[in-house]
Amino acid sequence: PANNTVFSPLTFILTGVPGLTMSNYWIAFPLSSLYLLMLLGNCTLLWTIKTDCSLHTPMYYLLSMLAVADLGLSVSTLPSMLGIFWFESTSLRFDACVIQMYFIHSFSAMESGVLVAMALDRFVAICYPLQYASVLTGSLIMKAGGVIFMRGVCVVLPVAVLIKKLPFCGSMLLSHSFCLHQDMLRLACGDVRVNSVYGLTAVILTKGLDSMAILLSYIMIVRAIMSTISHESRAKAFSTCISHLCAVLVFYIPLISLSVIHRFGNHLPALTHTLMADAYLLVPPVLNPLVYSWKTKQIRRRILTLLRWRG
């Protein structure tokens, strides 16, 4: 019909915090501080691993990959979030929104892949300690990093290509202060079955398989630890996994919660969706450097030395 006009959208409208005006500097200041903490923490982590030869081991190479993924994930959301709260800039062109969405989901897939590699590192270190150095060589870690990077790039690329082909009509108001695939798909007025099926497939091929691999690794790790007679050996083995377990929990709990809310939480307040999406993208990059700095003596010592030198 003639009155059902379909057009190519010029801009999406981003949402800040529902119920609050955009010009709330009391939100902008903590948000900016959070980004600065994330940048400082992850960059310090990378610098420490690069300059300390004792940290040139598979575990810390993987930790540096995690820091890069965290930086990419946060920087992907930085322009639009700070633009909203500092400059009240809520509009984002369609192409820019697609690019942001692509980088957010790509870096998220990369981080998930790095967490799997770190779980396998802990599995080999605990279950096959004598073969650790010969199995997890530097070249193998670099190849694993390349595979993780290419998977994140290639699996998410069709998501961006498919959404660019969709017609959009009516409201262009997004639920968050950045672009996510599920949120953009909600505003399309064409047939989104292919997009939905591939989006679900991409999630299964990345986070779905990754979470199963991590779970399987820890089942075997727990079995190996429990077969150890010495209580002191058990405690030492468990302590080597605490940092990685914290990283897994702070990544997957907000991710799973956000997915459940998007699927079944239409009746929940808009503020719940916003806070969960922000937690999914901001909490892991901020907490991971703090957790690993707290648990790793070399990193903690180097950071304290740096702080004393600057003071």
XYZ file of C-alpha atoms in Angstrom:
311
model
C 0.000 0.000 0.000
C 0.991 3.546 -0.730
C 0.705 4.685 2.889
C 3.227 2.081 4.123
C 6.398 3.904 3.086
C 9.702 2.097 3.605
C 12.849 4.185 3.643
C 16.530 3.778 4.234
C 17.266 5.222 7.670
C 19.670 8.113 7.968
C 20.141 7.957 11.731
C 19.317 5.939 14.818
C 18.424 7.688 18.048
C 20.402 6.444 21.048
C 19.042 6.292 24.583
C 20.928 7.430 27.672
C 19.519 6.464 31.067
C 15.714 6.176 30.862
C 13.912 8.710 33.037
C 16.851 11.100 33.242
C 17.705 14.105 31.115
C 20.790 13.886 28.944
C 22.647 16.758 30.608
C 23.431 14.893 33.827
C 27.083 15.534 34.566
C 26.851 13.448 37.721
C 26.479 10.481 35.350
C 29.059 11.722 32.836
C 31.829 12.125 35.435
C 31.616 8.567 36.877
C 31.281 7.142 33.360
C 34.367 9.014 32.179
C 36.228 7.889 35.308
C 35.249 4.303 34.564
C 36.651 4.576 31.037
C 39.862 6.153 32.344
C 40.224 3.348 34.903
C 39.692 0.778 32.162
C 42.289 2.411 29.877
C 44.813 2.815 32.697
C 44.329 -0.729 33.998
C 44.562 -2.544 30.680
C 47.376 -0.397 29.266
C 49.386 -0.857 32.489
C 48.772 -4.601 32.271
C 50.035 -4.707 28.669
C 53.054 -2.529 29.499
C 53.968 -4.677 32.522
C 53.765 -7.939 30.566
C 55.814 -6.443 27.719
C 58.616 -5.070 29.905
C 58.913 -7.879 32.485
C 60.719 -10.879 30.967
C 59.529 -13.153 33.792
C 55.970 -12.673 32.464
C 56.796 -13.852 28.950
C 54.903 -17.114 29.430
C 51.795 -18.574 27.738
C 49.460 -17.524 30.555
C 50.523 -13.879 30.400
C 50.525 -13.812 26.599
C 46.879 -14.885 26.820
C 46.265 -12.264 29.507
C 47.635 -9.582 27.167
C 45.200 -10.806 24.470
C 42.373 -10.489 27.000
C 43.458 -6.914 27.759
C 43.476 -6.048 24.028
C 39.962 -7.514 23.617
C 38.783 -5.542 26.673
C 40.260 -2.329 25.261
C 38.594 -2.927 21.893
C 35.234 -3.692 23.503
C 35.269 -0.531 25.606
C 36.654 1.810 22.960
C 33.900 0.612 20.584
C 31.261 2.083 22.909
C 33.257 5.113 24.068
C 32.290 7.712 21.391
C 28.532 7.240 21.542
C 28.235 6.882 25.332
C 30.346 9.925 26.168
C 28.735 11.839 23.301
C 25.320 11.341 24.895
C 26.221 12.351 28.444
C 28.708 15.144 27.696
C 27.335 16.692 24.505
C 23.700 15.419 24.402
C 24.458 13.917 20.975
C 21.894 11.141 20.636
C 21.824 10.608 16.868
C 24.097 8.140 15.091
C 24.158 7.557 11.344
C 23.064 4.132 10.157
C 26.473 3.127 8.743
C 28.243 4.281 11.914
C 25.767 2.272 13.993
C 26.406 -0.866 11.930
C 30.184 -0.403 12.286
C 29.889 0.068 16.051
C 27.645 -2.982 16.330
C 30.160 -5.030 14.315
C 33.125 -4.081 16.513
C 31.216 -4.635 19.763
C 30.165 -8.161 18.796
C 33.553 -8.985 17.202
C 35.563 -7.996 20.273
C 33.036 -9.782 22.485
C 33.568 -12.984 20.459
C 37.346 -12.502 20.680
C 37.201 -12.095 24.460
C 35.119 -15.250 24.742
C 37.704 -17.125 22.644
C 40.587 -15.864 24.796
C 38.773 -17.077 27.929
C 38.577 -20.561 26.351
C 42.306 -20.503 25.568
C 43.022 -19.445 29.169
C 40.873 -22.318 30.460
C 42.854 -24.774 28.320
C 46.080 -23.210 29.640
C 44.951 -23.883 33.218
C 43.867 -27.421 32.240
C 47.294 -28.302 30.829
C 49.122 -26.603 33.730
C 47.185 -28.576 36.371
C 46.516 -31.897 34.640
C 49.785 -32.225 32.674
C 52.328 -30.010 34.472
C 55.390 -31.864 33.152
C 54.288 -31.410 29.531
C 53.199 -27.763 29.972
C 56.283 -26.116 28.455
C 56.442 -28.504 25.494
C 52.696 -28.346 24.713
C 51.968 -24.628 25.148
C 54.797 -23.061 23.164
C 54.961 -19.401 22.194
C 54.266 -20.211 18.541
C 51.155 -22.207 19.479
C 49.836 -19.290 21.553
C 50.401 -16.888 18.639
C 48.559 -19.250 16.264
C 45.709 -19.576 18.772
C 45.541 -15.783 18.989
C 45.332 -15.555 15.189
C 42.506 -18.110 15.076
C 40.603 -16.288 17.840
C 40.993 -12.967 15.999
C 39.892 -14.368 12.622
C 36.902 -16.134 14.162
C 35.716 -12.884 15.758
C 36.145 -10.997 12.473
C 34.579 -13.597 10.163
C 31.669 -14.911 12.249
C 30.244 -11.441 12.941
C 30.804 -10.017 9.426
C 27.642 -11.612 7.899
C 25.605 -10.089 10.763
C 26.626 -6.599 9.621
C 26.146 -7.409 5.920
C 22.673 -8.868 6.461
C 21.404 -5.993 8.602
C 22.469 -3.429 5.975
C 20.079 -5.089 3.523
C 17.047 -4.722 5.805
C 14.438 -1.981 5.322
C 13.680 0.206 8.335
C 10.540 2.213 8.928
C 8.819 3.941 11.801
C 10.665 4.567 15.053
C 14.467 4.661 14.984
C 14.838 4.797 18.783
C 17.324 2.279 20.189
C 17.202 0.995 23.765
C 20.845 1.688 24.620
C 23.562 4.303 24.229
C 25.312 2.095 21.667
C 24.261 -0.248 18.864
C 23.608 -3.952 19.469
C 22.391 -6.429 16.862
C 19.250 -7.518 18.736
C 18.281 -3.920 19.396
C 18.700 -2.836 15.757
C 16.848 -5.904 14.500
C 13.843 -4.940 16.625
C 13.367 -1.775 14.535
C 13.456 -3.467 11.107
C 10.149 -3.701 9.250
C 11.170 -6.402 6.749
C 11.557 -10.159 7.110
C 14.227 -10.689 9.774
C 14.136 -14.493 9.925
C 17.489 -14.936 8.146
C 19.108 -12.318 10.390
C 17.672 -13.902 13.532
C 18.716 -17.424 12.542
C 22.240 -16.390 11.602
C 22.556 -14.191 14.706
C 21.573 -17.165 16.879
C 23.981 -19.405 14.926
C 26.825 -16.912 15.455
C 26.128 -16.830 19.204
C 26.106 -20.645 19.361
C 29.354 -20.898 17.352
C 31.099 -18.418 19.658
C 29.746 -17.983 23.180
C 27.774 -21.254 23.159
C 30.679 -23.529 22.209
C 33.102 -21.443 24.275
C 31.076 -21.746 27.478
C 30.801 -25.524 26.975
C 34.567 -25.785 26.406
C 35.284 -23.777 29.568
C 32.838 -25.891 31.587
C 34.388 -29.128 30.286
C 37.899 -27.860 31.070
C 36.949 -27.076 34.647
C 35.207 -30.409 35.155
C 38.481 -32.130 34.219
C 40.493 -29.643 36.320
C 38.329 -30.308 39.398
C 38.649 -34.072 38.878
C 42.433 -33.766 38.657
C 42.613 -31.547 41.742
C 40.350 -33.787 43.827
C 42.534 -36.807 43.007
C 45.455 -35.019 44.669
C 45.986 -36.283 48.194
C 47.734 -33.246 49.648
C 45.380 -30.523 50.913
C 48.111 -27.940 50.319
C 48.444 -29.037 46.670
C 44.677 -28.735 46.178
C 44.616 -25.223 47.615
C 47.563 -24.154 45.435
C 45.946 -25.601 42.283
C 42.617 -23.909 43.008
C 44.337 -20.566 43.668
C 45.860 -20.603 40.161
C 42.337 -20.730 38.694
C 40.680 -17.996 40.768
C 41.604 -15.081 38.494
C 40.406 -16.877 35.372
C 37.169 -17.966 37.046
C 36.505 -14.353 38.056
C 37.109 -13.223 34.451
C 34.715 -15.905 33.158
C 31.997 -14.949 35.649
C 32.187 -11.176 35.054
C 31.976 -11.798 31.297
C 29.313 -14.512 31.065
C 26.902 -13.517 33.855
C 26.036 -10.071 32.343
C 26.063 -11.596 28.830
C 23.615 -14.365 29.696
C 21.452 -11.978 31.729
C 21.305 -9.497 28.830
C 20.350 -12.259 26.363
C 17.579 -13.520 28.655
C 16.257 -9.971 29.160
C 16.231 -9.310 25.402
C 14.316 -12.548 24.777
C 11.886 -12.672 27.705
C 12.093 -9.342 29.559
C 9.814 -7.120 27.483
C 7.758 -6.430 30.613
C 10.794 -5.196 32.591
C 11.531 -1.455 32.971
C 13.740 0.113 30.292
C 16.267 0.989 33.018
C 16.879 -2.738 33.619
C 17.808 -3.289 29.952
C 20.109 -0.259 30.000
C 21.960 -1.187 33.193
C 22.451 -4.804 32.113
C 23.835 -3.791 28.699
C 26.199 -1.293 30.333
C 27.371 -3.953 32.800
C 27.999 -6.403 29.938
C 30.272 -3.942 28.108
C 31.900 -2.000 30.962
C 32.304 -4.324 33.946
C 34.704 -6.974 32.470
C 37.225 -4.451 31.014
C 37.374 -2.599 34.343
C 37.498 -5.609 36.685
C 39.836 -7.942 34.751
C 43.007 -5.821 35.254
C 42.129 -5.344 38.937
C 41.595 -9.077 39.494
C 44.805 -10.125 37.748
C 46.808 -7.346 39.426
C 45.552 -8.483 42.801
C 46.326 -12.181 42.177
C 49.655 -11.812 40.320
C 52.586 -10.699 42.470
C 54.773 -9.600 39.539
C 52.060 -7.347 38.082
C 51.099 -5.950 41.491
C 54.739 -5.212 42.328
C 55.364 -3.498 38.981
C 52.227 -1.320 39.323
C 53.179 -0.286 42.867
C 56.687 0.588 41.655
C 55.191 2.675 38.864
C 52.862 4.498 41.270
C 55.750 5.205 43.687
C 57.928 6.499 40.813
C 55.177 8.848 39.637
C 54.481 9.968 43.167
